[in-house]
């Protein structure tokens, strides 16, 4: 792993750990001043680190917290991460793709979903196995 990859992973992990601690100043330091965070599923973009921090700081979900930060893959200045964010009402999962330039996040594309059980559609039942029944390492 190159130094660039280690630095990029550190920056992304530090961002999420800062969110976990509600340390908005440290989180801000991980973002470029003109950082862009896109949420394609809702068609939103948060342009500028001040907007990214303000949105996270103002999140209305009761007792949201960062439960798990998992780096999935990193290459150079690009990092993919999966983050689990429970609240009192649900568990959200973020799959984020981050571009780190000059030691800060310049751009992110985050896909957010609520983690919940949904019934398997009848048309594909014959080919599926419930994830909960599989052994995990």
N, CA and C atoms as an extended XYZ file, in Angstrom:
411
Properties=species:S:1:pos:R:3:atomname:S:1:resname:S:1:resid:I:1 pbc="F F F"
N         0.857       -1.182        0.000 N   UNK     1
C         0.000        0.000        0.000 CA  UNK     1
C         0.895        1.235        0.000 C   UNK     1
N         0.619        2.174       -0.880 N   UNK     2
C         1.453        3.374       -0.955 CA  UNK     2
C         1.101        4.354        0.154 C   UNK     2
N         2.019        5.312        0.385 N   UNK     3
C         1.764        6.340        1.389 CA  UNK     3
C         0.512        7.132        1.063 C   UNK     3
N         0.264        7.362       -0.244 N   UNK     4
C        -0.933        8.111       -0.642 CA  UNK     4
C        -2.181        7.376       -0.179 C   UNK     4
N        -2.209        6.044       -0.375 N   UNK     5
C        -3.369        5.255        0.040 CA  UNK     5
C        -3.541        5.313        1.552 C   UNK     5
N        -2.460        5.156        2.299 N   UNK     6
C        -2.543        5.203        3.758 CA  UNK     6
C        -3.097        6.562        4.191 C   UNK     6
N        -2.585        7.629        3.603 N   UNK     7
C        -3.076        8.958        3.960 CA  UNK     7
C        -4.551        9.113        3.623 C   UNK     7
N        -4.989        8.631        2.464 N   UNK     8
C        -6.390        8.753        2.059 CA  UNK     8
C        -7.293        7.975        3.012 C   UNK     8
N        -6.888        6.776        3.356 N   UNK     9
C        -7.666        5.967        4.306 CA  UNK     9
C        -7.741        6.678        5.649 C   UNK     9
N        -6.636        7.217        6.104 N   UNK    10
C        -6.607        7.930        7.381 CA  UNK    10
C        -7.557        9.114        7.363 C   UNK    10
N        -7.570        9.863        6.276 N   UNK    11
C        -8.440       11.040        6.175 CA  UNK    11
C        -9.909       10.633        6.231 C   UNK    11
N       -10.292        9.608        5.479 N   UNK    12
C       -11.692        9.172        5.470 CA  UNK    12
C       -12.093        8.621        6.834 C   UNK    12
N       -11.236        7.804        7.412 N   UNK    13
C       -11.535        7.255        8.748 CA  UNK    13
C       -11.641        8.389        9.774 C   UNK    13
N       -10.744        9.353        9.692 N   UNK    14
C       -10.761       10.480       10.635 CA  UNK    14
C       -12.047       11.296       10.477 C   UNK    14
N       -12.527       11.464        9.245 N   UNK    15
C       -13.788       12.178        9.040 CA  UNK    15
C       -14.916       11.495        9.797 C   UNK    15
N       -15.052       10.190        9.597 N   UNK    16
C       -16.144        9.459       10.244 CA  UNK    16
C       -15.958        9.375       11.752 C   UNK    16
N       -14.733        9.219       12.220 N   UNK    17
C       -14.496        9.208       13.663 CA  UNK    17
C       -14.815       10.571       14.273 C   UNK    17
N       -14.559       11.638       13.523 N   UNK    18
C       -14.914       12.987       13.989 CA  UNK    18
C       -16.420       13.139       14.072 C   UNK    18
N       -17.136       12.605       13.071 N   UNK    19
C       -18.599       12.629       13.124 CA  UNK    19
C       -19.078       11.841       14.343 C   UNK    19
N       -18.440       10.686       14.586 N   UNK    20
C       -18.811        9.860       15.746 CA  UNK    20
C       -18.702       10.667       17.036 C   UNK    20
N       -17.647       11.457       17.159 N   UNK    21
C       -17.396       12.256       18.364 CA  UNK    21
C       -18.116       13.600       18.347 C   UNK    21
N       -18.817       13.880       17.251 N   UNK    22
C       -19.449       15.197       17.057 CA  UNK    22
C       -18.406       16.307       17.185 C   UNK    22
N       -17.203       16.008       16.721 N   UNK    23
C       -16.105       16.973       16.722 CA  UNK    23
C       -16.104       17.667       15.358 C   UNK    23
N       -16.925       18.690       15.243 N   UNK    24
C       -17.165       19.351       13.963 CA  UNK    24
C       -15.921       20.071       13.451 C   UNK    24
N       -15.085       20.577       14.342 N   UNK    25
C       -13.859       21.255       13.923 CA  UNK    25
C       -12.894       20.256       13.270 C   UNK    25
N       -12.711       19.089       13.890 N   UNK    26
C       -11.830       18.076       13.317 CA  UNK    26
C       -12.410       17.524       12.020 C   UNK    26
N       -13.714       17.321       11.971 N   UNK    27
C       -14.353       16.850       10.731 CA  UNK    27
C       -14.116       17.851        9.613 C   UNK    27
N       -14.254       19.126        9.916 N   UNK    28
C       -14.050       20.182        8.928 CA  UNK    28
C       -12.635       20.143        8.353 C   UNK    28
N       -11.664       19.824        9.186 N   UNK    29
C       -10.271       19.763        8.742 CA  UNK    29
C       -10.026       18.648        7.728 C   UNK    29
N       -10.920       17.670        7.649 N   UNK    30
C       -10.754       16.549        6.715 CA  UNK    30
C       -11.311       16.869        5.327 C   UNK    30
N       -12.002       17.997        5.207 N   UNK    31
C       -12.667       18.373        3.955 CA  UNK    31
C       -11.988       19.569        3.311 C   UNK    31
N       -11.843       19.529        2.000 N   UNK    32
C       -11.349       20.691        1.261 CA  UNK    32
C       -12.371       21.816        1.393 C   UNK    32
N       -11.941       23.069        1.365 N   UNK    33
C       -12.912       24.177        1.463 CA  UNK    33
C       -14.031       24.082        0.426 C   UNK    33
N       -13.714       23.602       -0.779 N   UNK    34
C       -14.717       23.496       -1.849 CA  UNK    34
C       -15.205       22.058       -2.029 C   UNK    34
N       -15.075       21.230       -0.985 N   UNK    35
C       -15.506       19.827       -1.082 CA  UNK    35
C       -16.946       19.731       -1.557 C   UNK    35
N       -17.209       18.668       -2.299 N   UNK    36
C       -18.565       18.385       -2.768 CA  UNK    36
C       -18.926       16.981       -2.310 C   UNK    36
N       -20.065       16.857       -1.632 N   UNK    37
C       -20.592       15.559       -1.220 CA  UNK    37
C       -21.923       15.374       -1.936 C   UNK    37
N       -21.991       14.329       -2.757 N   UNK    38
C       -23.201       14.071       -3.544 CA  UNK    38
C       -23.961       12.877       -2.982 C   UNK    38
N       -25.280       13.013       -2.967 N   UNK    39
C       -26.186       11.932       -2.597 CA  UNK    39
C       -27.066       11.636       -3.813 C   UNK    39
N       -26.630       10.761       -4.710 N   UNK    40
C       -27.380       10.514       -5.947 CA  UNK    40
C       -28.813       10.026       -5.735 C   UNK    40
N       -29.060        9.267       -4.662 N   UNK    41
C       -30.396        8.707       -4.471 CA  UNK    41
C       -31.441        9.784       -4.237 C   UNK    41
N       -31.031       10.960       -3.743 N   UNK    42
C       -31.990       12.045       -3.517 CA  UNK    42
C       -31.721       13.247       -4.415 C   UNK    42
N       -30.692       13.144       -5.266 N   UNK    43
C       -30.394       14.224       -6.185 CA  UNK    43
C       -29.788       15.448       -5.531 C   UNK    43
N       -29.181       15.284       -4.347 N   UNK    44
C       -28.627       16.418       -3.600 CA  UNK    44
C       -27.106       16.456       -3.703 C   UNK    44
N       -26.589       17.690       -3.642 N   UNK    45
C       -25.151       17.895       -3.507 CA  UNK    45
C       -24.946       18.943       -2.424 C   UNK    45
N       -24.002       18.687       -1.557 N   UNK    46
C       -23.620       19.636       -0.515 CA  UNK    46
C       -22.284       20.218       -0.962 C   UNK    46
N       -22.294       21.484       -1.325 N   UNK    47
C       -21.126       22.122       -1.918 CA  UNK    47
C       -20.450       23.014       -0.873 C   UNK    47
N       -19.194       22.721       -0.610 N   UNK    48
C       -18.424       23.469        0.373 CA  UNK    48
C       -18.451       22.788        1.723 C   UNK    48
N       -17.285       22.754        2.383 N   UNK    49
C       -17.206       22.044        3.655 CA  UNK    49
C       -18.136       22.633        4.712 C   UNK    49
N       -18.370       23.947        4.685 N   UNK    50
C       -19.273       24.540        5.676 CA  UNK    50
C       -20.675       23.955        5.569 C   UNK    50
N       -21.151       23.724        4.342 N   UNK    51
C       -22.476       23.129        4.152 CA  UNK    51
C       -22.501       21.661        4.572 C   UNK    51
N       -21.424       20.939        4.278 N   UNK    52
C       -21.350       19.523        4.675 CA  UNK    52
C       -21.401       19.409        6.194 C   UNK    52
N       -20.610       20.208        6.875 N   UNK    53
C       -20.568       20.164        8.344 CA  UNK    53
C       -21.902       20.619        8.930 C   UNK    53
N       -22.467       21.716        8.416 N   UNK    54
C       -23.736       22.236        8.948 CA  UNK    54
C       -24.849       21.210        8.799 C   UNK    54
N       -24.907       20.527        7.663 N   UNK    55
C       -25.944       19.517        7.450 CA  UNK    55
C       -25.793       18.375        8.448 C   UNK    55
N       -24.586       17.876        8.632 N   UNK    56
C       -24.375       16.784        9.586 CA  UNK    56
C       -24.662       17.218       11.014 C   UNK    56
N       -24.266       18.414       11.336 N   UNK    57
C       -24.483       18.945       12.688 CA  UNK    57
C       -25.974       19.097       12.999 C   UNK    57
N       -26.764       19.447       11.990 N   UNK    58
C       -28.195       19.712       12.189 CA  UNK    58
C       -29.072       18.483       11.989 C   UNK    58
N       -28.478       17.331       11.748 N   UNK    59
C       -29.282       16.132       11.453 CA  UNK    59
C       -30.318       15.901       12.547 C   UNK    59
N       -31.589       15.763       12.172 N   UNK    60
C       -32.655       15.684       13.177 CA  UNK    60
C       -32.903       14.302       13.780 C   UNK    60
N       -32.277       13.259       13.243 N   UNK    61
C       -32.555       11.913       13.765 CA  UNK    61
C       -32.170       11.838       15.238 C   UNK    61
N       -33.047       11.254       16.042 N   UNK    62
C       -32.750       11.159       17.476 CA  UNK    62
C       -31.579       10.215       17.750 C   UNK    62
N       -30.623       10.718       18.494 N   UNK    63
C       -29.498        9.906       18.964 CA  UNK    63
C       -28.748        9.173       17.861 C   UNK    63
N       -28.536        9.837       16.727 N   UNK    64
C       -27.747        9.169       15.689 CA  UNK    64
C       -26.311        9.012       16.174 C   UNK    64
N       -25.687        7.945       15.713 N   UNK    65
C       -24.323        7.666       16.114 CA  UNK    65
C       -23.650        6.836       15.015 C   UNK    65
N       -22.350        6.857       15.016 N   UNK    66
C       -21.581        6.063       14.070 CA  UNK    66
C       -21.211        4.771       14.786 C   UNK    66
N       -21.702        3.659       14.266 N   UNK    67
C       -21.464        2.375       14.922 CA  UNK    67
C       -20.279        1.629       14.325 C   UNK    67
N       -20.164        1.666       13.015 N   UNK    68
C       -19.130        0.863       12.362 CA  UNK    68
C       -18.579        1.639       11.166 C   UNK    68
N       -17.261        1.676       11.061 N   UNK    69
C       -16.583        2.297        9.927 CA  UNK    69
C       -15.716        1.198        9.303 C   UNK    69
N       -16.033        0.834        8.091 N   UNK    70
C       -15.327       -0.259        7.431 CA  UNK    70
C       -14.773        0.248        6.100 C   UNK    70
N       -13.461        0.260        5.962 N   UNK    71
C       -12.848        0.617        4.693 CA  UNK    71
C       -12.906       -0.627        3.809 C   UNK    71
N       -13.553       -0.500        2.685 N   UNK    72
C       -13.732       -1.648        1.808 CA  UNK    72
C       -12.562       -1.819        0.851 C   UNK    72
N       -12.126       -0.707        0.271 N   UNK    73
C       -11.018       -0.761       -0.670 CA  UNK    73
C       -10.442        0.643       -0.809 C   UNK    73
N        -9.139        0.698       -1.058 N   UNK    74
C        -8.483        1.989       -1.274 CA  UNK    74
C        -7.440        1.809       -2.359 C   UNK    74
N        -7.320        2.834       -3.181 N   UNK    75
C        -6.317        2.840       -4.233 CA  UNK    75
C        -5.921        4.281       -4.482 C   UNK    75
N        -4.659        4.586       -4.209 N   UNK    76
C        -4.211        5.960       -4.372 CA  UNK    76
C        -5.030        6.875       -3.486 C   UNK    76
N        -5.596        7.905       -4.056 N   UNK    77
C        -6.400        8.860       -3.307 CA  UNK    77
C        -7.873        8.541       -3.296 C   UNK    77
N        -8.232        7.337       -3.666 N   UNK    78
C        -9.660        6.950       -3.687 CA  UNK    78
C        -9.924        5.883       -2.630 C   UNK    78
N       -11.016        6.091       -1.903 N   UNK    79
C       -11.358        5.192       -0.802 CA  UNK    79
C       -12.846        4.870       -0.873 C   UNK    79
N       -13.186        3.601       -0.712 N   UNK    80
C       -14.581        3.184       -0.581 CA  UNK    80
C       -14.787        2.721        0.854 C   UNK    80
N       -15.859        3.195        1.475 N   UNK    81
C       -16.129        2.855        2.873 CA  UNK    81
C       -17.597        2.531        3.068 C   UNK    81
N       -17.847        1.664        4.032 N   UNK    82
C       -19.213        1.329        4.459 CA  UNK    82
C       -19.316        1.750        5.917 C   UNK    82
N       -20.335        2.561        6.217 N   UNK    83
C       -20.503        3.094        7.563 CA  UNK    83
C       -21.924        2.802        8.030 C   UNK    83
N       -22.050        2.282        9.236 N   UNK    84
C       -23.356        1.967        9.820 CA  UNK    84
C       -23.699        3.058       10.830 C   UNK    84
N       -24.898        3.657       10.651 N   UNK    85
C       -25.317        4.804       11.455 CA  UNK    85
C       -26.701        4.526       12.058 C   UNK    85
N       -26.751        3.961       13.259 N   UNK    86
C       -28.041        3.742       13.906 CA  UNK    86
C       -28.594        5.032       14.522 C   UNK    86
N       -29.908        5.081       14.587 N   UNK    87
C       -30.621        6.126       15.323 CA  UNK    87
C       -31.606        5.409       16.236 C   UNK    87
N       -32.414        6.160       16.953 N   UNK    88
C       -33.431        5.522       17.788 CA  UNK    88
C       -34.501        4.834       16.940 C   UNK    88
N       -34.655        5.296       15.682 N   UNK    89
C       -35.750        4.814       14.846 CA  UNK    89
C       -35.352        3.825       13.758 C   UNK    89
N       -34.075        3.794       13.376 N   UNK    90
C       -33.673        2.951       12.251 CA  UNK    90
C       -32.162        2.742       12.274 C   UNK    90
N       -31.695        2.003       11.311 N   UNK    91
C       -30.263        1.850       11.088 CA  UNK    91
C       -30.018        2.218        9.634 C   UNK    91
N       -29.218        3.260        9.428 N   UNK    92
C       -28.864        3.677        8.083 CA  UNK    92
C       -27.478        3.148        7.759 C   UNK    92
N       -27.255        2.883        6.486 N   UNK    93
C       -25.956        2.424        6.019 CA  UNK    93
C       -25.526        3.353        4.897 C   UNK    93
N       -24.284        3.815        4.972 N   UNK    94
C       -23.705        4.662        3.932 CA  UNK    94
C       -22.629        3.870        3.215 C   UNK    94
N       -22.724        3.823        1.903 N   UNK    95
C       -21.647        3.312        1.083 CA  UNK    95
C       -21.089        4.530        0.369 C   UNK    95
N       -19.883        4.933        0.760 N   UNK    96
C       -19.311        6.178        0.254 CA  UNK    96
C       -18.040        5.957       -0.532 C   UNK    96
N       -17.881        6.778       -1.552 N   UNK    97
C       -16.696        6.753       -2.401 CA  UNK    97
C       -16.045        8.132       -2.315 C   UNK    97
N       -14.813        8.188       -1.843 N   UNK    98
C       -14.160        9.436       -1.494 CA  UNK    98
C       -12.907        9.655       -2.344 C   UNK    98
N       -12.718       10.886       -2.769 N   UNK    99
C       -11.514       11.286       -3.480 CA  UNK    99
C       -10.740       12.239       -2.575 C   UNK    99
N        -9.538       11.827       -2.206 N   UNK   100
C        -8.687       12.622       -1.326 CA  UNK   100
C        -7.579       13.240       -2.163 C   UNK   100
N        -7.473       14.563       -2.061 N   UNK   101
C        -6.430       15.303       -2.771 CA  UNK   101
C        -5.744       16.227       -1.772 C   UNK   101
N        -4.428       16.236       -1.799 N   UNK   102
C        -3.635       17.100       -0.909 CA  UNK   102
C        -4.020       16.920        0.560 C   UNK   102
N        -4.338       15.671        0.945 N   UNK   103
C        -4.598       15.364        2.344 CA  UNK   103
C        -5.989       15.692        2.859 C   UNK   103
N        -6.913       16.082        1.975 N   UNK   104
C        -8.295       16.363        2.374 CA  UNK   104
C        -9.259       15.773        1.347 C   UNK   104
N       -10.492       15.565        1.778 N   UNK   105
C       -11.519       15.023        0.882 CA  UNK   105
C       -11.992       16.135       -0.040 C   UNK   105
N       -11.807       15.921       -1.329 N   UNK   106
C       -12.238       16.899       -2.330 CA  UNK   106
C       -13.647       16.590       -2.816 C   UNK   106
N       -13.962       15.292       -2.898 N   UNK   107
C       -15.279       14.900       -3.394 CA  UNK   107
C       -15.691       13.570       -2.776 C   UNK   107
N       -16.988       13.433       -2.580 N   UNK   108
C       -17.539       12.175       -2.081 CA  UNK   108
C       -18.865       11.922       -2.771 C   UNK   108
N       -19.111       10.662       -3.038 N   UNK   109
C       -20.416       10.223       -3.522 CA  UNK   109
C       -20.882        9.195       -2.501 C   UNK   109
N       -21.980        9.510       -1.810 N   UNK   110
C       -22.481        8.638       -0.742 CA  UNK   110
C       -23.877        8.134       -1.085 C   UNK   110
N       -24.039        6.826       -0.959 N   UNK   111
C       -25.342        6.195       -1.154 CA  UNK   111
C       -25.844        5.764        0.220 C   UNK   111
N       -26.973        6.317        0.628 N   UNK   112
C       -27.553        6.036        1.937 CA  UNK   112
C       -28.770        5.149        1.768 C   UNK   112
N       -28.876        4.168        2.651 N   UNK   113
C       -30.044        3.308        2.644 CA  UNK   113
C       -30.397        2.936        4.077 C   UNK   113
N       -31.653        2.715        4.296 N   UNK   114
C       -32.088        2.227        5.604 CA  UNK   114
C       -31.935        0.718        5.609 C   UNK   114
N       -31.216        0.222        6.601 N   UNK   115
C       -30.973       -1.214        6.701 CA  UNK   115
C       -32.180       -1.849        7.402 C   UNK   115
N       -32.935       -2.579        6.633 N   UNK   116
C       -34.105       -3.237        7.214 CA  UNK   116
C       -34.414       -4.496        6.408 C   UNK   116
N       -35.102       -5.391        7.028 N   UNK   117
C       -35.483       -6.614        6.339 CA  UNK   117
C       -36.677       -6.339        5.439 C   UNK   117
N       -36.551       -6.803        4.234 N   UNK   118
C       -37.647       -6.701        3.279 CA  UNK   118
C       -37.931       -8.112        2.784 C   UNK   118
N       -39.178       -8.425        2.539 N   UNK   119
C       -39.471       -9.774        2.059 CA  UNK   119
C       -38.881       -9.995        0.659 C   UNK   119
N       -38.392      -11.199        0.446 N   UNK   120
C       -37.888      -11.563       -0.874 CA  UNK   120
C       -39.074      -11.694       -1.819 C   UNK   120
N       -38.991      -11.057       -2.985 N   UNK   121
C       -40.070      -11.223       -3.962 CA  UNK   121
C       -40.205      -12.688       -4.370 C   UNK   121
N       -41.414      -13.143       -4.560 N   UNK   122
C       -41.687      -14.544       -4.867 CA  UNK   122
C       -40.925      -15.033       -6.100 C   UNK   122
N       -40.727      -14.171       -7.070 N   UNK   123
C       -40.100      -14.614       -8.318 CA  UNK   123
C       -38.654      -15.070       -8.147 C   UNK   123
N       -37.973      -14.652       -7.065 N   UNK   124
C       -36.577      -15.061       -6.905 CA  UNK   124
C       -36.319      -15.896       -5.655 C   UNK   124
N       -37.360      -16.258       -4.923 N   UNK   125
C       -37.188      -17.030       -3.682 CA  UNK   125
C       -36.394      -18.314       -3.872 C   UNK   125
N       -36.576      -18.996       -4.985 N   UNK   126
C       -35.922      -20.291       -5.189 CA  UNK   126
C       -34.398      -20.198       -5.297 C   UNK   126
N       -33.861      -18.985       -5.500 N   UNK   127
C       -32.417      -18.825       -5.680 CA  UNK   127
C       -31.728      -18.147       -4.505 C   UNK   127
N       -32.439      -17.765       -3.485 N   UNK   128
C       -31.828      -16.978       -2.414 CA  UNK   128
C       -31.583      -17.777       -1.140 C   UNK   128
N       -30.683      -17.259       -0.336 N   UNK   129
C       -30.417      -17.764        1.002 CA  UNK   129
C       -30.394      -16.549        1.921 C   UNK   129
N       -31.111      -16.564        3.016 N   UNK   130
C       -31.070      -15.418        3.937 CA  UNK   130
C       -29.648      -15.175        4.445 C   UNK   130
N       -29.208      -13.932        4.405 N   UNK   131
C       -27.864      -13.589        4.857 CA  UNK   131
C       -27.651      -14.029        6.302 C   UNK   131
N       -28.659      -13.876        7.145 N   UNK   132
C       -28.532      -14.225        8.559 CA  UNK   132
C       -28.191      -15.706        8.764 C   UNK   132
N       -28.503      -16.545        7.775 N   UNK   133
C       -28.225      -17.972        7.939 CA  UNK   133
C       -26.806      -18.350        7.526 C   UNK   133
N       -26.074      -17.415        6.954 N   UNK   134
C       -24.707      -17.693        6.532 CA  UNK   134
C       -23.740      -17.450        7.685 C   UNK   134
N       -22.680      -18.213        7.709 N   UNK   135
C       -21.642      -18.001        8.710 CA  UNK   135
C       -20.749      -16.876        8.229 C   UNK   135
N       -20.450      -15.954        9.128 N   UNK   136
C       -19.554      -14.851        8.803 CA  UNK   136
C       -18.251      -15.031        9.541 C   UNK   136
N       -17.141      -14.665        8.888 N   UNK   137
C       -15.839      -14.820        9.569 CA  UNK   137
C       -15.733      -13.928       10.782 C   UNK   137
